[in-house]
Coordinates of N, CA, C and O in Angstrom, one line a residue:
M1 N 128.0 114.8 123.7 CA 129.1 113.9 123.4 C 129.3 114.0 121.9 O 128.4 114.1 121.0
S2 N 130.6 113.9 121.5 CA 131.0 114.1 120.2 C 130.7 113.0 119.2 O 130.6 111.8 119.7
L3 N 130.6 113.3 118.0 CA 130.4 112.2 116.9 C 131.7 111.3 116.9 O 131.5 110.1 116.7
E4 N 132.9 111.9 117.1 CA 134.0 111.0 117.1 C 134.0 110.0 118.2 O 134.3 108.8 118.0
F5 N 133.5 110.4 119.4 CA 133.4 109.5 120.6 C 132.4 108.4 120.2 O 132.7 107.2 120.5
R6 N 131.3 108.7 119.6 CA 130.3 107.7 119.3 C 130.9 106.7 118.3 O 130.6 105.6 118.3
T7 N 131.7 107.3 117.3 CA 132.2 106.4 116.3 C 133.3 105.5 116.8 O 133.4 104.3 116.5
L8 N 134.2 106.1 117.6 CA 135.4 105.3 118.1 C 135.1 104.4 119.2 O 135.8 103.4 119.3
Q9 N 134.2 104.8 120.1 CA 133.9 104.0 121.3 C 132.4 103.9 121.4 O 131.8 104.4 122.4
P10 N 131.7 103.2 120.5 CA 130.2 103.1 120.5 C 129.6 102.5 121.9 O 128.7 103.0 122.4
A11 N 130.3 101.5 122.4 CA 129.8 100.8 123.6 C 129.8 101.8 124.7 O 128.9 102.0 125.5
E12 N 131.0 102.5 124.9 CA 131.1 103.5 126.0 C 130.1 104.7 125.8 O 129.5 105.1 126.8
F13 N 130.0 105.1 124.6 CA 129.0 106.2 124.3 C 127.6 105.8 124.7 O 127.0 106.6 125.4
Y14 N 127.1 104.7 124.4 CA 125.8 104.3 124.8 C 125.7 103.9 126.2 O 124.7 104.2 126.9
L15 N 126.7 103.4 126.8 CA 126.7 103.1 128.3 C 126.6 104.4 129.1 O 125.9 104.5 130.1
Q16 N 127.2 105.5 128.7 CA 127.1 106.8 129.3 C 125.7 107.3 129.2 O 125.2 107.9 130.2
H17 N 125.1 107.1 128.1 CA 123.7 107.6 127.9 C 122.8 106.8 128.9 O 121.9 107.3 129.5
I18 N 123.0 105.4 128.9 CA 122.1 104.6 129.7 C 122.3 105.0 131.2 O 121.3 105.1 131.9
S19 N 123.5 105.2 131.6 CA 123.8 105.6 133.0 C 123.1 106.9 133.4 O 122.7 107.1 134.5
T20 N 123.0 107.8 132.4 CA 122.3 109.1 132.8 C 120.8 109.0 132.5 O 120.1 110.0 132.9
G21 N 120.3 107.9 131.9 CA 118.9 107.8 131.6 C 118.4 108.6 130.5 O 117.2 108.9 130.4
V22 N 119.3 109.0 129.6 CA 118.9 109.8 128.5 C 119.4 109.3 127.2 O 120.6 108.9 127.1
R23 N 118.6 109.1 126.2 CA 119.1 108.6 124.9 C 119.9 109.7 124.2 O 119.8 110.9 124.5
P24 N 120.7 109.3 123.1 CA 121.5 110.3 122.4 C 120.7 111.4 121.8 O 121.2 112.6 121.6
D25 N 119.4 111.2 121.4 CA 118.6 112.2 120.8 C 117.9 113.1 121.9 O 117.0 113.9 121.5
G26 N 118.1 112.8 123.2 CA 117.5 113.6 124.3 C 116.3 113.1 124.9 O 115.8 113.6 125.9
R27 N 115.7 112.0 124.4 CA 114.6 111.4 125.0 C 115.0 110.6 126.2 O 116.1 110.1 126.2
S28 N 114.1 110.4 127.1 CA 114.3 109.5 128.3 C 114.3 108.1 127.7 O 113.8 107.8 126.7
L29 N 114.9 107.2 128.5 CA 115.0 105.8 128.1 C 113.6 105.2 127.8 O 113.4 104.3 127.0
A30 N 112.6 105.6 128.6 CA 111.2 105.0 128.4 C 110.4 105.8 127.4 O 109.3 105.4 127.1
E31 N 110.9 106.9 126.9 CA 110.1 107.7 126.0 C 110.1 107.2 124.6 O 111.2 106.9 124.1
R32 N 109.0 107.1 124.0 CA 108.9 106.6 122.6 C 109.0 107.8 121.6 O 108.7 109.0 121.9
R33 N 109.4 107.5 120.4 CA 109.4 108.5 119.3 C 107.9 108.9 119.0 O 107.1 108.0 119.1
P34 N 107.7 110.1 118.5 CA 106.3 110.5 118.2 C 105.9 109.6 117.0 O 106.7 109.4 116.0
L35 N 104.6 109.2 116.9 CA 104.1 108.4 115.9 C 102.8 109.0 115.3 O 102.0 109.5 116.1
S36 N 102.7 109.0 114.0 CA 101.5 109.4 113.3 C 101.2 108.5 112.1 O 102.1 108.0 111.5
V37 N 99.9 108.1 111.9 CA 99.5 107.2 110.8 C 98.3 107.9 110.1 O 97.4 108.4 110.8
S38 N 98.4 107.9 108.8 CA 97.4 108.4 108.0 C 97.0 107.3 106.9 O 97.9 107.0 106.2
A39 N 95.8 106.8 107.0 CA 95.4 105.7 106.1 C 94.6 106.2 104.9 O 94.0 107.2 104.9
G40 N 94.7 105.4 103.8 CA 93.9 105.7 102.6 C 94.4 106.8 101.7 O 93.6 107.4 101.0
N41 N 95.7 107.1 101.7 CA 96.2 108.2 100.9 C 96.4 107.9 99.5 O 96.4 108.8 98.7
I42 N 96.6 106.6 99.1 CA 96.9 106.3 97.7 C 95.6 105.7 97.1 O 95.2 104.5 97.5
T43 N 95.0 106.4 96.2 CA 93.7 105.9 95.6 C 93.8 104.8 94.7 O 92.9 104.1 94.4
T44 N 95.0 104.6 94.1 CA 95.2 103.5 93.2 C 95.6 102.2 93.9 O 95.7 101.1 93.2
A45 N 95.7 102.2 95.2 CA 96.0 101.0 95.9 C 94.8 100.4 96.6 O 93.8 101.2 96.8
D46 N 94.8 99.1 96.9 CA 93.6 98.6 97.6 C 93.7 98.9 99.1 O 92.7 98.8 99.8
G47 N 94.8 99.3 99.6 CA 95.0 99.8 101.0 C 96.3 100.6 101.0 O 97.2 100.3 100.3
S48 N 96.3 101.6 101.9 CA 97.6 102.4 101.9 C 97.7 103.2 103.2 O 96.7 103.3 103.9
A49 N 98.9 103.6 103.5 CA 99.1 104.4 104.8 C 100.4 105.2 104.6 O 101.3 104.7 104.0
V50 N 100.5 106.3 105.3 CA 101.7 107.0 105.5 C 101.9 107.0 107.0 O 101.1 107.3 107.8
V51 N 103.1 106.5 107.4 CA 103.5 106.3 108.8 C 104.8 107.1 109.0 O 105.7 107.0 108.3
K52 N 104.7 107.9 110.1 CA 105.8 108.7 110.5 C 106.1 108.3 111.9 O 105.3 108.4 112.8
L53 N 107.4 107.8 112.1 CA 107.9 107.5 113.5 C 109.1 108.2 113.7 O 110.2 108.0 113.1
G54 N 109.1 109.2 114.6 CA 110.2 110.1 114.8 C 110.5 110.9 113.5 O 109.6 111.5 113.0
A55 N 111.7 110.8 113.0 CA 112.1 111.5 111.8 C 112.0 110.6 110.5 O 112.4 111.0 109.5
T56 N 111.5 109.4 110.7 CA 111.4 108.5 109.6 C 109.9 108.4 109.0 O 109.0 108.3 109.8
T57 N 109.8 108.6 107.7 CA 108.5 108.6 107.1 C 108.4 107.5 106.0 O 109.4 107.4 105.2
V58 N 107.4 106.6 106.1 CA 107.3 105.5 105.1 C 105.9 105.6 104.5 O 104.9 105.7 105.3
V59 N 105.8 105.4 103.2 CA 104.5 105.2 102.5 C 104.3 103.8 102.2 O 105.3 103.1 101.7
C60 N 103.2 103.2 102.5 CA 102.9 101.8 102.2 C 101.6 101.7 101.3 O 100.6 102.3 101.6
G61 N 101.7 101.0 100.2 CA 100.6 100.7 99.4 C 100.4 99.2 99.3 O 101.4 98.5 99.1
V62 N 99.2 98.7 99.4 CA 98.9 97.2 99.2 C 98.0 97.0 98.0 O 97.0 97.7 97.9
R63 N 98.4 96.1 97.2 CA 97.5 95.8 96.0 C 97.2 94.3 96.1 O 98.1 93.4 96.4
A64 N 96.0 93.9 95.9 CA 95.5 92.5 96.0 C 95.2 92.0 94.6 O 94.5 92.7 93.8
E65 N 95.6 90.8 94.3 CA 95.3 90.1 93.1 C 95.0 88.7 93.3 O 95.4 88.1 94.3
L66 N 94.2 88.1 92.4 CA 93.9 86.7 92.5 C 95.0 85.9 91.7 O 95.4 86.4 90.6
A67 N 95.3 84.7 92.2 CA 96.3 83.9 91.5 C 96.1 82.4 91.9 O 95.3 82.1 92.8
T68 N 96.7 81.6 91.1 CA 96.6 80.1 91.5 C 97.7 79.9 92.5 O 98.8 80.4 92.5
P69 N 97.4 79.0 93.5 CA 98.4 78.8 94.6 C 99.6 77.9 94.1 O 99.5 77.2 93.1
R70 N 100.6 77.8 94.9 CA 101.7 76.9 94.6 C 101.2 75.5 94.8 O 100.4 75.2 95.6
T71 N 101.7 74.6 94.0 CA 101.3 73.2 94.0 C 101.6 72.6 95.4 O 100.8 71.8 95.9
E72 N 102.8 73.0 96.0 CA 103.2 72.4 97.3 C 102.4 73.0 98.4 O 102.5 72.5 99.6
E73 N 101.8 74.2 98.3 CA 101.0 74.8 99.3 C 99.7 75.3 98.7 O 99.4 76.5 98.6
P74 N 98.8 74.4 98.4 CA 97.5 74.7 97.7 C 96.5 75.5 98.6 O 95.6 76.1 98.0
E75 N 96.7 75.7 99.9 CA 95.8 76.4 100.7 C 96.4 77.7 101.3 O 95.8 78.3 102.2
L76 N 97.5 78.1 100.7 CA 98.2 79.4 101.2 C 98.2 80.4 100.1 O 98.6 80.2 99.0
G77 N 97.9 81.6 100.5 CA 98.0 82.8 99.6 C 99.5 83.3 99.7 O 100.3 82.7 100.4
Y78 N 99.7 84.4 99.0 CA 101.1 84.9 99.0 C 101.1 86.3 99.6 O 100.2 87.1 99.4
L79 N 102.2 86.6 100.3 CA 102.5 88.0 100.8 C 103.8 88.3 100.1 O 104.8 87.6 100.2
V80 N 103.9 89.4 99.3 CA 105.0 89.8 98.6 C 105.4 91.3 99.0 O 105.0 92.2 98.4
P81 N 106.3 91.4 100.0 CA 106.7 92.7 100.4 C 107.9 93.1 99.6 O 108.7 92.4 99.1
N82 N 107.9 94.5 99.4 CA 109.0 95.1 98.7 C 109.3 96.5 99.3 O 108.4 97.3 99.4
I83 N 110.5 96.7 99.8 CA 110.9 97.9 100.4 C 111.9 98.7 99.5 O 112.8 98.1 99.0
S84 N 111.6 99.9 99.3 CA 112.4 100.8 98.5 C 113.1 101.8 99.4 O 112.4 102.5 100.1
L85 N 114.4 101.9 99.2 CA 115.1 103.0 100.0 C 115.8 103.9 99.0 O 117.0 103.7 98.7
P86 N 115.1 104.8 98.4 CA 115.6 105.7 97.4 C 116.6 106.8 97.9 O 116.6 107.0 99.2
P87 N 117.4 107.4 97.1 CA 118.3 108.4 97.6 C 117.6 109.6 98.3 O 118.3 110.2 99.2
M88 N 116.4 109.9 98.0 CA 115.7 111.0 98.7 C 115.5 110.6 100.2 O 115.3 111.5 101.0
C89 N 115.5 109.3 100.5 CA 115.4 108.8 101.9 C 116.5 109.2 102.8 O 116.3 109.6 103.9
S90 N 117.7 109.1 102.2 CA 118.9 109.3 103.0 C 120.1 109.4 102.1 O 120.1 108.7 101.0
T91 N 121.1 110.1 102.5 CA 122.3 110.1 101.6 C 123.1 108.8 101.7 O 124.0 108.6 100.9
L92 N 122.7 107.9 102.5 CA 123.3 106.6 102.6 C 122.9 105.7 101.4 O 123.6 104.8 101.0
F93 N 121.8 106.1 100.7 CA 121.3 105.2 99.6 C 121.6 105.9 98.3 O 121.4 107.1 98.1
K94 N 122.0 105.1 97.3 CA 122.4 105.6 96.0 C 121.3 105.2 94.9 O 120.6 104.2 95.1
P95 N 121.2 105.9 93.8 CA 120.3 105.5 92.7 C 120.8 104.2 92.1 O 121.9 103.8 92.2
G96 N 119.9 103.5 91.5 CA 120.2 102.2 90.8 C 119.4 101.1 91.3 O 118.3 101.3 91.9
P97 N 119.9 99.9 91.1 CA 119.1 98.7 91.5 C 119.0 98.7 93.0 O 119.7 99.4 93.7
P98 N 118.0 97.9 93.5 CA 117.8 97.8 95.0 C 119.1 97.5 95.7 O 119.9 96.6 95.3
S99 N 119.3 98.3 96.8 CA 120.5 98.1 97.6 C 120.4 96.8 98.4 O 119.4 96.2 98.5
V100 N 121.6 96.4 98.9 CA 121.6 95.2 99.8 C 120.7 95.4 101.0 O 120.0 94.5 101.4
A101 N 120.7 96.7 101.5 CA 119.9 97.0 102.7 C 118.4 96.8 102.3 O 117.6 96.3 103.1
A102 N 118.0 97.3 101.2 CA 116.5 97.2 100.8 C 116.2 95.7 100.5 O 115.1 95.3 101.0
Q103 N 117.1 95.0 99.9 CA 116.7 93.5 99.7 C 116.7 92.8 101.0 O 115.8 92.0 101.2
S104 N 117.7 93.0 101.9 CA 117.6 92.3 103.2 C 116.5 92.7 104.1 O 115.9 91.9 104.8
T105 N 116.1 94.0 104.0 CA 115.0 94.4 104.8 C 113.7 93.8 104.2 O 112.8 93.5 105.0
S106 N 113.5 93.8 102.9 CA 112.4 93.1 102.3 C 112.3 91.7 102.7 O 111.2 91.2 103.0
Q107 N 113.4 91.0 102.7 CA 113.4 89.6 103.1 C 113.1 89.4 104.6 O 112.3 88.5 104.9
F108 N 113.6 90.3 105.4 CA 113.2 90.3 106.8 C 111.7 90.5 107.0 O 111.1 89.8 107.8
L109 N 111.2 91.5 106.3 CA 109.7 91.7 106.4 C 108.9 90.5 106.0 O 107.9 90.1 106.6
A110 N 109.4 89.8 104.9 CA 108.7 88.6 104.4 C 108.7 87.5 105.5 O 107.7 86.9 105.7
T111 N 109.8 87.4 106.2 CA 109.9 86.4 107.2 C 109.0 86.8 108.4 O 108.3 85.9 109.0
V112 N 109.0 88.0 108.8 CA 108.1 88.5 109.9 C 106.7 88.2 109.6 O 105.9 87.7 110.4
L113 N 106.3 88.6 108.4 CA 104.9 88.4 107.9 C 104.5 86.9 107.9 O 103.4 86.5 108.3
A114 N 105.4 86.1 107.5 CA 105.2 84.6 107.4 C 105.1 83.9 108.7 O 104.4 82.9 108.9
T115 N 105.9 84.4 109.7 CA 106.0 83.7 111.0 C 105.2 84.4 112.1 O 105.0 83.7 113.1
S116 N 104.8 85.6 112.0 CA 104.2 86.4 113.1 C 102.8 86.0 113.4 O 102.2 86.2 114.4
G117 N 102.0 85.6 112.3 CA 100.6 85.4 112.4 C 99.8 86.6 112.3 O 98.6 86.6 112.4
C118 N 100.4 87.8 112.0 CA 99.6 89.0 111.8 C 98.8 88.9 110.5 O 97.7 89.5 110.5
V119 N 99.3 88.3 109.5 CA 98.5 87.9 108.3 C 98.6 86.4 108.1 O 99.7 86.0 107.8
R120 N 97.6 85.7 108.3 CA 97.6 84.3 108.1 C 97.4 83.9 106.6 O 96.4 84.3 106.0
Q121 N 98.4 83.3 106.0 CA 98.4 83.0 104.6 C 97.2 82.0 104.3 O 96.7 82.1 103.2
E122 N 96.7 81.3 105.2 CA 95.6 80.4 105.0 C 94.3 81.2 104.8 O 93.4 80.8 104.1
D123 N 94.3 82.4 105.4 CA 93.1 83.3 105.2 C 93.0 83.9 103.8 O 92.0 84.5 103.5
L124 N 94.1 83.8 103.1 CA 94.2 84.3 101.7 C 93.7 83.3 100.7 O 93.7 83.6 99.5
C125 N 93.3 82.1 101.2 CA 92.9 81.1 100.3 C 91.4 81.3 100.0 O 90.5 81.3 100.9
I126 N 91.0 81.3 98.7 CA 89.6 81.3 98.3 C 89.1 79.9 98.0 O 88.1 79.5 98.5
S127 N 89.8 79.2 97.2 CA 89.5 77.8 96.9 C 90.8 77.0 96.8 O 91.6 77.2 96.0
P128 N 91.0 76.1 97.8 CA 92.2 75.3 97.8 C 92.6 74.7 96.5 O 91.8 74.1 95.9
G129 N 93.8 75.0 96.1 CA 94.4 74.4 94.9 C 93.9 75.1 93.6 O 94.4 74.9 92.6
K130 N 93.0 76.1 93.8 CA 92.5 76.8 92.6 C 92.7 78.3 92.6 O 93.1 78.9 91.6
M131 N 92.4 79.0 93.8 CA 92.5 80.4 93.8 C 92.8 81.0 95.2 O 92.2 80.6 96.2
V132 N 93.8 81.9 95.2 CA 94.3 82.5 96.4 C 94.5 84.0 96.1 O 94.6 84.4 95.0
W133 N 94.5 84.8 97.2 CA 94.9 86.2 97.1 C 96.4 86.3 97.2 O 97.1 85.6 97.9
V134 N 96.9 87.3 96.4 CA 98.3 87.7 96.5 C 98.3 89.1 97.0 O 97.6 90.0 96.3
L135 N 99.0 89.5 98.0 CA 99.0 90.8 98.6 C 100.4 91.4 98.3 O 101.5 90.9 98.8
Y136 N 100.5 92.3 97.4 CA 101.8 93.0 97.1 C 101.8 94.2 98.0 O 101.0 95.1 98.0
I137 N 102.9 94.2 98.8 CA 103.0 95.2 99.9 C 104.3 96.1 99.5 O 105.4 95.6 99.7
D138 N 104.0 97.3 99.0 CA 105.1 98.1 98.6 C 105.3 99.2 99.6 O 104.4 100.0 99.9
L139 N 106.6 99.3 100.2 CA 106.9 100.4 101.1 C 108.0 101.2 100.5 O 109.0 100.7 100.0
V140 N 107.9 102.5 100.6 CA 108.9 103.5 100.1 C 109.2 104.4 101.3 O 108.4 105.1 101.9
C141 N 110.5 104.4 101.7 CA 111.0 105.3 102.7 C 111.2 106.6 102.1 O 111.9 106.8 101.1
L142 N 110.5 107.7 102.7 CA 110.7 109.0 102.2 C 111.8 109.8 102.9 O 112.5 110.6 102.2
D143 N 112.0 109.6 104.1 CA 113.1 110.2 104.9 C 113.5 109.3 106.0 O 112.6 108.7 106.6
H144 N 114.8 109.2 106.3 CA 115.3 108.4 107.4 C 116.4 109.0 108.1 O 117.3 109.6 107.5

């Protein structure tokens, strides 16, 4: 199916794929994109990984620091995600300050981390009101 059809009638384009049981990229509806993960690649980070899902590659580095907690939340540590979408990632992204897409994706990740329970901010507390961990989570998209 043509790019024009997908652009002009996206609902019909995807309905036709669903009815035939094949995604636009040729995978079956139940087939996942290939996934690979390589951990510990960045020696200057406290933790790191390179994740490739389909044609998208992201590098993640985590740095941990000690800090004083917020007065209003003395038993919670901090999670500070930052997503970078540089021009090498896609022609959709331009050089300069972080794009709206990068900022909104970083905020979305912050919300997911805060509400999912995958990292409990209470577990980042060393001494309530005195010392907590701050995890800086930097993600850079290499290609998308």
